[in-house]
């Protein structure tokens, strides 16, 4: 084992990401940012949040796969990271459904009196 | 021992030579390889798993704030719509771009650490650091502008639509800049001293760090330009947005400074136009000598002066029903909660940027020392992962906070 031939004993574990791939991901991210800013000027109604979150999620997946090397990483690291989002989902869903049931007690429907409404 | 096989690269060999002199052990292992690991790969994988676990705790930590956001947005969607008009989309978009670019340079830096391109590695780490500083500079403009307007967290929220730019507050921007000014001066002194003492290593460290410190002020300048452009547009197109309450107030309050009657009428008309009171506008347009309507405007103007509050702009709430009354989202309580969430999320994100700057400076110094090689690039990779996670959080924060209509 001499020179740079490490791969046979498994020590050549560095996987340099090719530069064209890095730049490609970067320009895709910039493009998606422009798209998400542009779509803010269209009224998509209730789809709005869904569209925004979908674009953000595509960007997040691009960052995770290529910038964070998840596409080439050990499966266990992927399971650990992706697993955390399962728990985030559980946490948010449970808390939201709970607050929907009990929100009246901590978020009264009538706000404090609005100033200078009496003009008419 | 398997570790001896690993010593094949030039840098690895020189590192092992130095480790022999420092440790004096009989076995031969590279200085970067801890005793309890067999191979550099094992060490790298262990460190990486640890980093991923840390990132998981970060994701869960931020999810608490995203959850608070979700609850409040579910209960009060109109508050989010109204209050996010106060967030400058241009500044947010610029910061998104800066952060994405820093992510690119960081990922590239990891590549350079793996391919042992030390000059490039140092330059790319310095670029990442500079982007972080630009981000913070733009952020300080955003924060100081909002504090100046009284757009504070709940409890401290003092925004008054009639007087959106109250005087008498401290110069928040200066206070935010003071730590950075102090650090910049310190680094500049360090640069000069290390140059005079002919300490090449320290001089090489101080050079990029001075550029990094100066980038903060570039960010402040960039933010100032964008903010001033936005606020001019903001006043010109006051109330352009659907609910327009506060924006119309903006316009009226600004025009109120000159006590010219015509200007006031124009402002009121503009406010009415913006708030969609087309009937009144058409009536006024049809007959300019309609003194009755002008008197009404005059009365409203006086009322406005007396009340010092939003009288003119509420002209569209003629029906005065309770549904309309609750539509006002700029009460200290509801808007304060929005800004609490805003400051909490962006503030903790900014603290993460600061922490990232700390570890990146450490990497920069080690990169100048040429600590990394194709078998030992773990620290660069781990900091890269952290930096990308910070970027990832901002990818969600930007549309959720800045782009609500």
Coordinates of C-alpha atoms in Angstrom, one line a residue:
Chain A
X1 CA 0.0 0.0 0.0
X2 CA 1.9 3.0 -1.2
X3 CA 1.3 6.2 -3.1
X4 CA -2.3 7.2 -3.2
X5 CA -3.9 3.8 -3.6
X6 CA -6.0 3.8 -0.4
X7 CA -9.2 2.5 -1.8
X8 CA -8.2 -1.1 -1.3
X9 CA -7.9 -0.8 2.4
X10 CA -10.9 1.4 2.6
X11 CA -9.1 4.5 3.8
X12 CA -9.8 6.6 0.8
X13 CA -13.1 7.8 2.2
X14 CA -13.0 11.4 0.9
X15 CA -15.6 11.9 -1.9
X16 CA -14.8 15.3 -3.3
X17 CA -18.0 16.6 -5.0
X18 CA -17.3 17.7 -8.5
X19 CA -17.4 21.4 -9.0
X20 CA -20.0 21.5 -11.8
X21 CA -22.4 19.7 -9.4
X22 CA -21.8 22.2 -6.7
X23 CA -22.4 25.1 -9.0
X24 CA -25.4 23.4 -10.6
X25 CA -27.0 23.0 -7.1
X26 CA -26.2 26.6 -6.3
X27 CA -27.8 28.0 -9.4
X28 CA -30.8 25.8 -8.9
X29 CA -31.2 27.2 -5.4
X30 CA -30.9 30.8 -6.6
X31 CA -33.4 30.1 -9.3
X32 CA -35.9 28.6 -6.8
X33 CA -35.4 31.6 -4.5
X34 CA -36.3 33.9 -7.4
X35 CA -39.3 31.7 -8.1
X36 CA -40.5 31.9 -4.5
X37 CA -40.1 35.7 -4.4
X38 CA -41.9 36.0 -7.7
X39 CA -44.8 33.8 -6.7
X40 CA -45.4 36.0 -3.7
X41 CA -46.9 38.6 -6.1
X42 CA -49.5 36.1 -7.4
X43 CA -52.6 35.4 -5.4
X44 CA -52.8 31.6 -5.1
X45 CA -55.3 31.7 -2.3
X46 CA -55.1 28.9 0.2
X47 CA -52.6 27.1 -2.0
X48 CA -50.1 29.9 -1.1
X49 CA -48.6 28.3 2.0
X50 CA -48.4 24.9 0.3
X51 CA -46.6 26.3 -2.8
X52 CA -44.1 28.2 -0.6
X53 CA -43.4 25.2 1.6
X54 CA -43.0 23.0 -1.5
X55 CA -40.4 25.3 -3.0
X56 CA -38.6 25.6 0.3
X57 CA -38.6 21.8 0.7
X58 CA -37.2 21.3 -2.7
X59 CA -34.4 23.7 -1.8
X60 CA -33.8 22.0 1.5
X61 CA -33.6 18.6 -0.2
X62 CA -31.1 20.0 -2.7
X63 CA -28.9 21.4 0.1
X64 CA -29.2 18.2 2.1
X65 CA -28.4 15.8 -0.7
X66 CA -25.5 17.6 -2.3
X67 CA -24.1 20.3 0.0
X68 CA -24.5 18.1 3.1
X69 CA -23.3 15.0 1.1
X70 CA -26.4 13.0 2.1
X71 CA -26.6 11.5 -1.3
X72 CA -23.2 9.8 -0.7
X73 CA -23.4 9.3 3.0
X74 CA -23.8 6.3 5.2
X75 CA -27.4 5.1 5.4
X76 CA -27.4 5.4 9.2
X77 CA -26.7 9.1 9.0
X78 CA -29.6 9.6 6.6
X79 CA -31.9 7.6 8.9
X80 CA -30.9 9.7 11.9
X81 CA -31.4 13.0 10.1
X82 CA -34.6 12.2 8.2
X83 CA -35.9 10.5 11.4
X84 CA -35.7 13.8 13.3
X85 CA -38.3 15.3 10.8
X86 CA -40.7 12.5 11.6
X87 CA -40.6 13.6 15.3
X88 CA -40.9 17.2 14.3
X89 CA -44.0 16.3 12.3
X90 CA -45.5 14.5 15.3
X91 CA -44.6 17.3 17.6
X92 CA -46.2 20.0 15.4
X93 CA -49.3 18.0 14.5
X94 CA -50.1 17.1 18.1
X95 CA -49.5 20.6 19.4
X96 CA -51.5 22.2 16.6
X97 CA -54.5 19.9 17.1
X98 CA -54.3 20.5 20.8
X99 CA -54.2 24.3 20.4
X100 CA -57.1 24.2 18.0
X101 CA -59.2 22.6 20.7
X102 CA -58.1 24.8 23.6
X103 CA -57.1 28.0 21.9
X104 CA -60.1 30.0 23.1
X105 CA -58.8 29.8 26.7
X106 CA -55.5 31.4 25.9
X107 CA -56.2 33.4 22.7
X108 CA -59.5 35.2 23.2
X109 CA -61.4 35.9 20.0
X110 CA -62.1 39.6 20.8
X111 CA -58.9 41.6 20.8
X112 CA -58.4 44.6 23.1
X113 CA -60.4 47.7 22.0
X114 CA -59.1 49.3 18.8
X115 CA -58.2 53.0 19.0
X116 CA -59.9 55.6 17.0
X117 CA -62.5 53.4 15.5
X118 CA -65.3 55.7 16.7
X119 CA -64.8 58.2 13.9
X120 CA -67.9 57.1 11.9
Chain B
X1 CA -0.6 -1.9 12.9
X2 CA -3.1 -0.8 10.4
X3 CA -2.3 2.8 11.2
X4 CA 1.1 2.5 9.7
X5 CA -0.4 1.6 6.3
X6 CA -2.3 4.8 6.4
X7 CA 0.8 7.0 6.4
X8 CA 1.2 7.3 2.7
X9 CA 0.5 10.8 1.7
X10 CA 3.2 13.4 1.9
X11 CA 1.3 15.4 4.5
X12 CA 0.4 12.4 6.4
X13 CA 4.0 11.3 6.6
X14 CA 5.2 14.7 7.8
X15 CA 2.4 14.8 10.3
X16 CA 3.5 11.4 11.6
X17 CA 7.0 12.6 11.9
X18 CA 6.0 15.5 14.1
X19 CA 3.7 13.3 16.2
X20 CA 6.7 11.0 16.9
X21 CA 8.6 13.9 18.4
X22 CA 5.7 15.2 20.5
X23 CA 4.3 11.9 21.7
X24 CA 7.4 9.8 21.8
X25 CA 5.4 6.6 21.4
X26 CA 6.9 3.6 19.8
X27 CA 4.0 3.2 17.4
X28 CA 3.7 5.4 14.4
X29 CA 0.4 7.2 14.0
X30 CA -0.5 10.5 12.3
X31 CA -0.9 13.4 14.7
X32 CA -4.5 13.9 13.6
X33 CA -5.6 10.4 14.5
X34 CA -6.7 10.0 18.1
X35 CA -5.4 6.9 19.9
X36 CA -8.7 5.3 20.3
X37 CA -9.4 5.1 16.6
X38 CA -7.9 2.5 14.3
X39 CA -8.1 4.3 11.0
X40 CA -8.8 7.9 9.9
X41 CA -12.0 6.7 8.3
X42 CA -13.2 5.3 11.5
X43 CA -12.4 8.6 13.2
X44 CA -14.1 10.6 10.5
X45 CA -17.3 8.5 10.6
X46 CA -17.6 8.7 14.3
X47 CA -17.2 12.5 14.2
X48 CA -19.7 12.7 11.4
X49 CA -22.3 10.6 13.3
X50 CA -21.8 12.9 16.3
X51 CA -22.3 15.9 14.1
X52 CA -25.5 14.5 12.7
X53 CA -26.8 13.8 16.1
X54 CA -26.1 17.4 17.1
X55 CA -27.9 18.6 14.0
X56 CA -30.9 16.5 15.0
X57 CA -31.0 18.4 18.3
X58 CA -30.8 21.6 16.4
X59 CA -33.7 20.6 14.1
X60 CA -35.8 19.7 17.2
X61 CA -34.8 23.0 18.9
X62 CA -35.9 25.1 16.0
X63 CA -39.1 23.0 15.5
X64 CA -40.3 24.4 18.8
X65 CA -40.2 27.9 17.3
X66 CA -41.7 26.8 14.0
X67 CA -44.5 25.2 16.1
X68 CA -45.2 28.5 17.9
X69 CA -45.3 30.1 14.5
X70 CA -47.7 27.5 13.1
X71 CA -50.1 27.9 16.1
X72 CA -50.2 31.7 16.0
X73 CA -50.5 31.7 12.2
X74 CA -53.4 29.2 12.4
X75 CA -55.2 31.3 15.0
X76 CA -54.4 34.7 13.5
X77 CA -53.6 34.5 9.8
X78 CA -54.6 38.2 9.3
X79 CA -51.9 39.3 11.8
X80 CA -49.2 37.5 9.9
X81 CA -50.4 39.0 6.6
X82 CA -50.6 42.5 8.0
X83 CA -47.4 42.4 10.0
X84 CA -45.2 40.8 7.4
X85 CA -45.7 43.9 5.3
X86 CA -43.3 45.5 7.7
X87 CA -40.6 43.1 6.8
X88 CA -38.4 44.2 3.9
X89 CA -38.6 41.5 1.3
X90 CA -35.6 42.9 -0.6
X91 CA -33.4 42.6 2.4
X92 CA -34.6 39.1 3.1
X93 CA -34.0 38.0 -0.5
X94 CA -30.5 39.5 -0.5
X95 CA -29.7 37.7 2.7
X96 CA -31.1 34.5 1.3
X97 CA -28.7 34.9 -1.7
X98 CA -25.8 35.7 0.5
X99 CA -26.4 32.6 2.7
X100 CA -26.9 30.4 -0.4
X101 CA -23.6 31.6 -1.8
X102 CA -21.8 31.0 1.5
X103 CA -23.2 27.5 1.5
X104 CA -21.7 27.0 -2.0
X105 CA -18.3 28.3 -0.8
X106 CA -18.5 26.1 2.3
X107 CA -19.2 23.0 0.2
X108 CA -16.4 24.0 -2.1
X109 CA -14.1 24.5 0.9
X110 CA -14.9 20.9 2.0
X111 CA -13.9 19.7 -1.4
X112 CA -10.6 21.7 -1.2
X113 CA -9.8 20.2 2.2
X114 CA -10.3 16.8 0.6
X115 CA -8.1 17.6 -2.4
X116 CA -5.5 19.4 -0.3
X117 CA -5.7 22.8 -2.1
X118 CA -4.7 24.9 0.9
X119 CA -4.7 28.4 -0.7
X120 CA -8.1 27.8 -2.1
X121 CA -9.4 26.4 1.2
X122 CA -8.3 29.5 3.1
X123 CA -9.8 31.8 0.4
X124 CA -13.1 29.9 0.4
X125 CA -13.4 29.8 4.2
X126 CA -12.7 33.6 4.3
X127 CA -15.4 34.0 1.6
X128 CA -17.9 32.0 3.7
X129 CA -17.0 34.2 6.7
X130 CA -17.4 37.4 4.7
X131 CA -20.9 36.3 3.6
X132 CA -21.8 35.6 7.2
X133 CA -20.7 39.1 8.1
X134 CA -22.6 40.6 5.2
X135 CA -25.7 38.7 6.5
X136 CA -25.3 40.1 10.0
X137 CA -24.7 43.6 8.6
X138 CA -28.0 43.5 6.6
X139 CA -29.7 42.0 9.7
X140 CA -28.6 44.9 11.9
X141 CA -30.1 47.4 9.4
X142 CA -33.4 45.4 9.6
X143 CA -33.4 45.2 13.4
X144 CA -32.4 48.8 14.0
X145 CA -35.0 50.1 11.5
X146 CA -37.7 48.1 13.3
X147 CA -36.7 49.1 16.8
X148 CA -36.7 52.7 15.7
X149 CA -40.3 52.3 14.6
X150 CA -41.3 50.7 17.8
X151 CA -41.9 47.3 16.1
X152 CA -40.8 45.4 19.2
X153 CA -41.8 42.1 20.8
X154 CA -45.0 41.9 22.8
X155 CA -44.8 44.0 25.9
X156 CA -42.4 46.4 24.3
X157 CA -44.4 47.0 21.1
X158 CA -44.9 50.8 20.8
X159 CA -45.6 51.2 17.1
X160 CA -47.9 54.1 16.4
X161 CA -49.3 54.3 12.9
X162 CA -49.7 58.1 13.3
X163 CA -46.0 58.5 14.2
X164 CA -44.1 55.7 12.6
X165 CA -40.7 57.3 13.0
X166 CA -40.6 58.6 16.6
X167 CA -37.5 60.4 17.6
X168 CA -35.7 60.3 21.0
X169 CA -34.7 56.6 20.8
X170 CA -31.0 55.6 21.0
X171 CA -29.1 55.1 17.7
X172 CA -29.8 51.3 17.6
X173 CA -27.6 50.8 14.5
X174 CA -24.6 52.3 16.2
X175 CA -25.1 50.1 19.2
X176 CA -25.3 47.0 17.0
X177 CA -22.2 48.1 15.1
X178 CA -20.0 48.9 18.2
X179 CA -18.9 45.3 18.9
X180 CA -18.0 44.9 15.2
X181 CA -16.2 48.2 15.1
X182 CA -14.2 47.2 18.2
X183 CA -13.3 43.8 16.7
X184 CA -12.3 45.4 13.4
X185 CA -10.0 47.8 15.1
X186 CA -8.6 45.0 17.2
X187 CA -7.9 42.9 14.1
X188 CA -6.3 45.9 12.3
X189 CA -4.0 46.5 15.3
X190 CA -3.2 42.7 15.3
X191 CA -2.4 42.9 11.6
X192 CA 0.0 45.8 12.0
X193 CA 1.7 44.4 15.1
X194 CA 2.2 41.0 13.5
X195 CA 3.6 42.7 10.4
X196 CA 6.0 44.7 12.4
X197 CA 7.1 41.7 14.5
X198 CA 7.5 39.8 11.3
X199 CA 5.3 37.0 12.6
X200 CA 4.3 35.6 9.2
X201 CA 1.7 33.1 10.5
X202 CA -0.2 35.7 12.5
X203 CA 0.0 38.1 9.7
X204 CA -1.4 35.5 7.3
X205 CA -4.3 34.9 9.8
X206 CA -5.0 38.6 10.3
X207 CA -5.2 39.5 6.6
X208 CA -8.3 37.5 5.7
X209 CA -9.9 38.2 9.1
X210 CA -9.6 42.0 8.5
X211 CA -11.4 41.5 5.2
X212 CA -14.0 39.5 7.0
X213 CA -14.6 42.2 9.6
X214 CA -14.9 44.9 6.9
X215 CA -17.5 42.8 5.2
X216 CA -19.9 43.5 8.1
X217 CA -19.8 47.2 7.1
X218 CA -20.3 46.3 3.5
X219 CA -23.5 44.5 4.6
X220 CA -24.6 47.6 6.6
X221 CA -24.0 49.7 3.5
X222 CA -25.9 47.3 1.3
X223 CA -28.8 47.1 3.8
X224 CA -28.9 50.9 4.0
X225 CA -29.2 51.3 0.2
X226 CA -31.9 48.7 -0.1
X227 CA -33.8 49.9 3.0
X228 CA -33.9 53.5 1.8
X229 CA -35.0 52.4 -1.7
X230 CA -37.7 50.3 -0.1
X231 CA -39.0 53.0 2.2
X232 CA -39.2 55.6 -0.6
X233 CA -41.3 53.1 -2.6
X234 CA -43.1 52.2 0.5
X235 CA -44.4 55.7 1.0
X236 CA -45.1 56.3 -2.6
X237 CA -47.2 53.2 -2.9
X238 CA -48.6 53.6 0.6
X239 CA -51.5 51.3 1.2
X240 CA -50.9 49.4 -2.0
X241 CA -51.3 46.2 -0.1
X242 CA -54.8 44.8 0.5
X243 CA -55.4 45.9 4.0
X244 CA -53.4 49.0 3.8
X245 CA -54.3 50.4 7.2
X246 CA -50.9 51.3 8.5
X247 CA -49.6 52.2 5.1
X248 CA -52.2 54.8 4.5
X249 CA -51.4 56.1 8.0
X250 CA -47.8 56.3 6.9
X251 CA -48.7 58.5 4.0
X252 CA -51.0 60.7 6.0
X253 CA -48.5 61.1 8.8
X254 CA -45.7 62.0 6.4
X255 CA -47.8 64.6 4.6
X256 CA -49.0 66.0 7.9
X257 CA -45.6 67.6 8.5
X258 CA -46.2 70.4 6.0
X259 CA -49.3 72.2 7.1
X260 CA -50.4 72.8 3.6
X261 CA -54.1 72.3 3.2
X262 CA -54.1 71.0 -0.4
X263 CA -51.4 68.5 0.4
X264 CA -53.5 67.2 3.3
X265 CA -56.5 66.9 1.1
X266 CA -54.5 65.1 -1.5
X267 CA -53.1 62.8 1.1
X268 CA -56.5 62.1 2.4
X269 CA -57.8 61.4 -1.1
X270 CA -54.8 59.2 -1.7
X271 CA -55.6 57.4 1.5
X272 CA -59.2 57.0 0.4
X273 CA -58.2 55.8 -3.0
X274 CA -55.8 53.3 -1.5
X275 CA -58.4 52.0 1.0
X276 CA -60.7 51.4 -1.9
X277 CA -63.3 54.1 -1.1
X278 CA -64.0 54.6 -4.8
X279 CA -67.4 56.0 -4.3
X280 CA -66.1 59.0 -2.4
X281 CA -63.2 59.4 -4.8
X282 CA -65.5 59.5 -7.8
X283 CA -67.7 62.0 -6.1
X284 CA -64.7 64.2 -5.5
X285 CA -63.4 63.8 -8.9
X286 CA -66.7 64.6 -10.5
X287 CA -67.0 67.9 -8.8
X288 CA -63.9 69.6 -7.4
X289 CA -66.1 72.3 -6.0
X290 CA -67.8 69.8 -3.8
X291 CA -67.2 71.7 -0.6
X292 CA -69.2 69.3 1.4
X293 CA -66.8 66.5 0.7
X294 CA -63.9 68.8 1.2
X295 CA -65.3 69.9 4.5
X296 CA -65.6 66.3 5.4
X297 CA -62.0 65.7 4.6
X298 CA -61.0 68.8 6.5
X299 CA -63.0 67.6 9.5
X300 CA -61.3 64.3 9.3
X301 CA -57.9 65.9 9.1
X302 CA -58.7 67.9 12.2
X303 CA -60.0 64.9 13.9
X304 CA -56.8 63.1 12.9
X305 CA -54.7 65.9 14.3
X306 CA -56.6 65.9 17.6
X307 CA -56.7 62.2 18.0
X308 CA -53.2 61.8 16.7
X309 CA -54.2 58.6 15.3
X310 CA -55.7 56.8 12.3
X311 CA -58.9 58.5 11.5
X312 CA -58.6 59.2 7.8
X313 CA -57.5 55.7 6.9
X314 CA -60.3 54.0 8.7
X315 CA -62.7 55.6 6.2
X316 CA -63.4 52.2 4.7
X317 CA -64.7 50.9 7.9
X318 CA -67.9 53.0 7.6
X319 CA -70.1 50.2 8.6
X320 CA -68.2 50.0 11.9
X321 CA -69.3 46.4 12.6
X322 CA -67.5 44.4 15.2
X323 CA -66.0 42.2 12.5
X324 CA -64.3 45.2 11.0
X325 CA -63.1 46.4 14.4
X326 CA -61.3 43.1 15.1
X327 CA -59.6 43.3 11.7
X328 CA -57.1 45.9 13.1
X329 CA -54.1 43.7 13.5
X330 CA -51.7 46.4 14.6
X331 CA -52.7 46.4 18.2
X332 CA -49.7 46.0 20.5
X333 CA -50.9 42.6 21.6
X334 CA -51.4 40.7 18.4
X335 CA -48.7 42.5 16.4
X336 CA -46.4 42.2 19.4
X337 CA -46.8 38.4 19.3
X338 CA -45.9 38.3 15.6
X339 CA -42.8 40.4 16.3
X340 CA -41.9 38.2 19.3
X341 CA -41.9 35.2 17.0
X342 CA -40.0 37.1 14.3
X343 CA -37.3 38.3 16.7
X344 CA -37.0 34.9 18.4
X345 CA -36.7 33.0 15.1
X346 CA -34.4 35.3 13.3
X347 CA -32.5 36.2 16.5
X348 CA -31.7 32.6 17.3
X349 CA -30.8 32.1 13.7
X350 CA -28.4 35.1 13.9
X351 CA -26.9 33.6 17.1
X352 CA -26.2 30.4 15.1
X353 CA -24.5 32.5 12.4
X354 CA -22.3 34.1 15.2
X355 CA -21.4 30.6 16.4
X356 CA -20.7 29.5 12.9
X357 CA -18.4 32.5 12.5
X358 CA -16.6 31.4 15.6
X359 CA -15.9 27.9 14.4
X360 CA -15.1 29.1 10.9
X361 CA -12.4 31.4 12.3
X362 CA -10.9 28.4 14.0
X363 CA -11.0 26.5 10.7
X364 CA -9.4 29.4 8.9
X365 CA -6.5 29.5 11.3
X366 CA -6.1 25.7 11.0
X367 CA -6.3 25.9 7.3
X368 CA -3.5 28.5 7.2
X369 CA -1.5 26.1 9.4
X370 CA -2.3 23.4 6.8
X371 CA -3.7 21.0 9.3
X372 CA -6.1 19.2 6.9
X373 CA -5.4 16.6 4.3
X374 CA -7.2 13.9 2.3
X375 CA -7.4 11.7 5.4
X376 CA -8.2 14.4 7.9
X377 CA -10.8 16.9 6.7
X378 CA -13.4 16.0 9.4
X379 CA -13.6 19.5 11.1
X380 CA -14.2 21.2 7.8
X381 CA -16.8 18.7 6.9
X382 CA -18.6 19.0 10.3
X383 CA -18.6 22.8 10.3
X384 CA -19.9 22.6 6.7
X385 CA -22.8 20.4 7.8
X386 CA -23.6 22.9 10.6
X387 CA -23.4 25.8 8.2
X388 CA -25.7 24.1 5.7
X389 CA -28.2 23.4 8.4
X390 CA -28.2 27.1 9.3
X391 CA -28.8 27.8 5.6
X392 CA -31.5 25.2 5.6
X393 CA -33.4 26.9 8.4
X394 CA -33.2 30.3 6.7
X395 CA -34.6 28.7 3.5
X396 CA -37.8 28.1 5.5
X397 CA -37.7 31.3 7.6
X398 CA -37.5 33.6 4.6
X399 CA -40.7 32.6 2.8
X400 CA -42.6 32.0 6.1
X401 CA -41.8 35.4 7.5
X402 CA -41.2 37.7 4.6
X403 CA -43.4 36.5 1.8
X404 CA -46.8 36.4 3.4
X405 CA -49.5 38.3 1.7

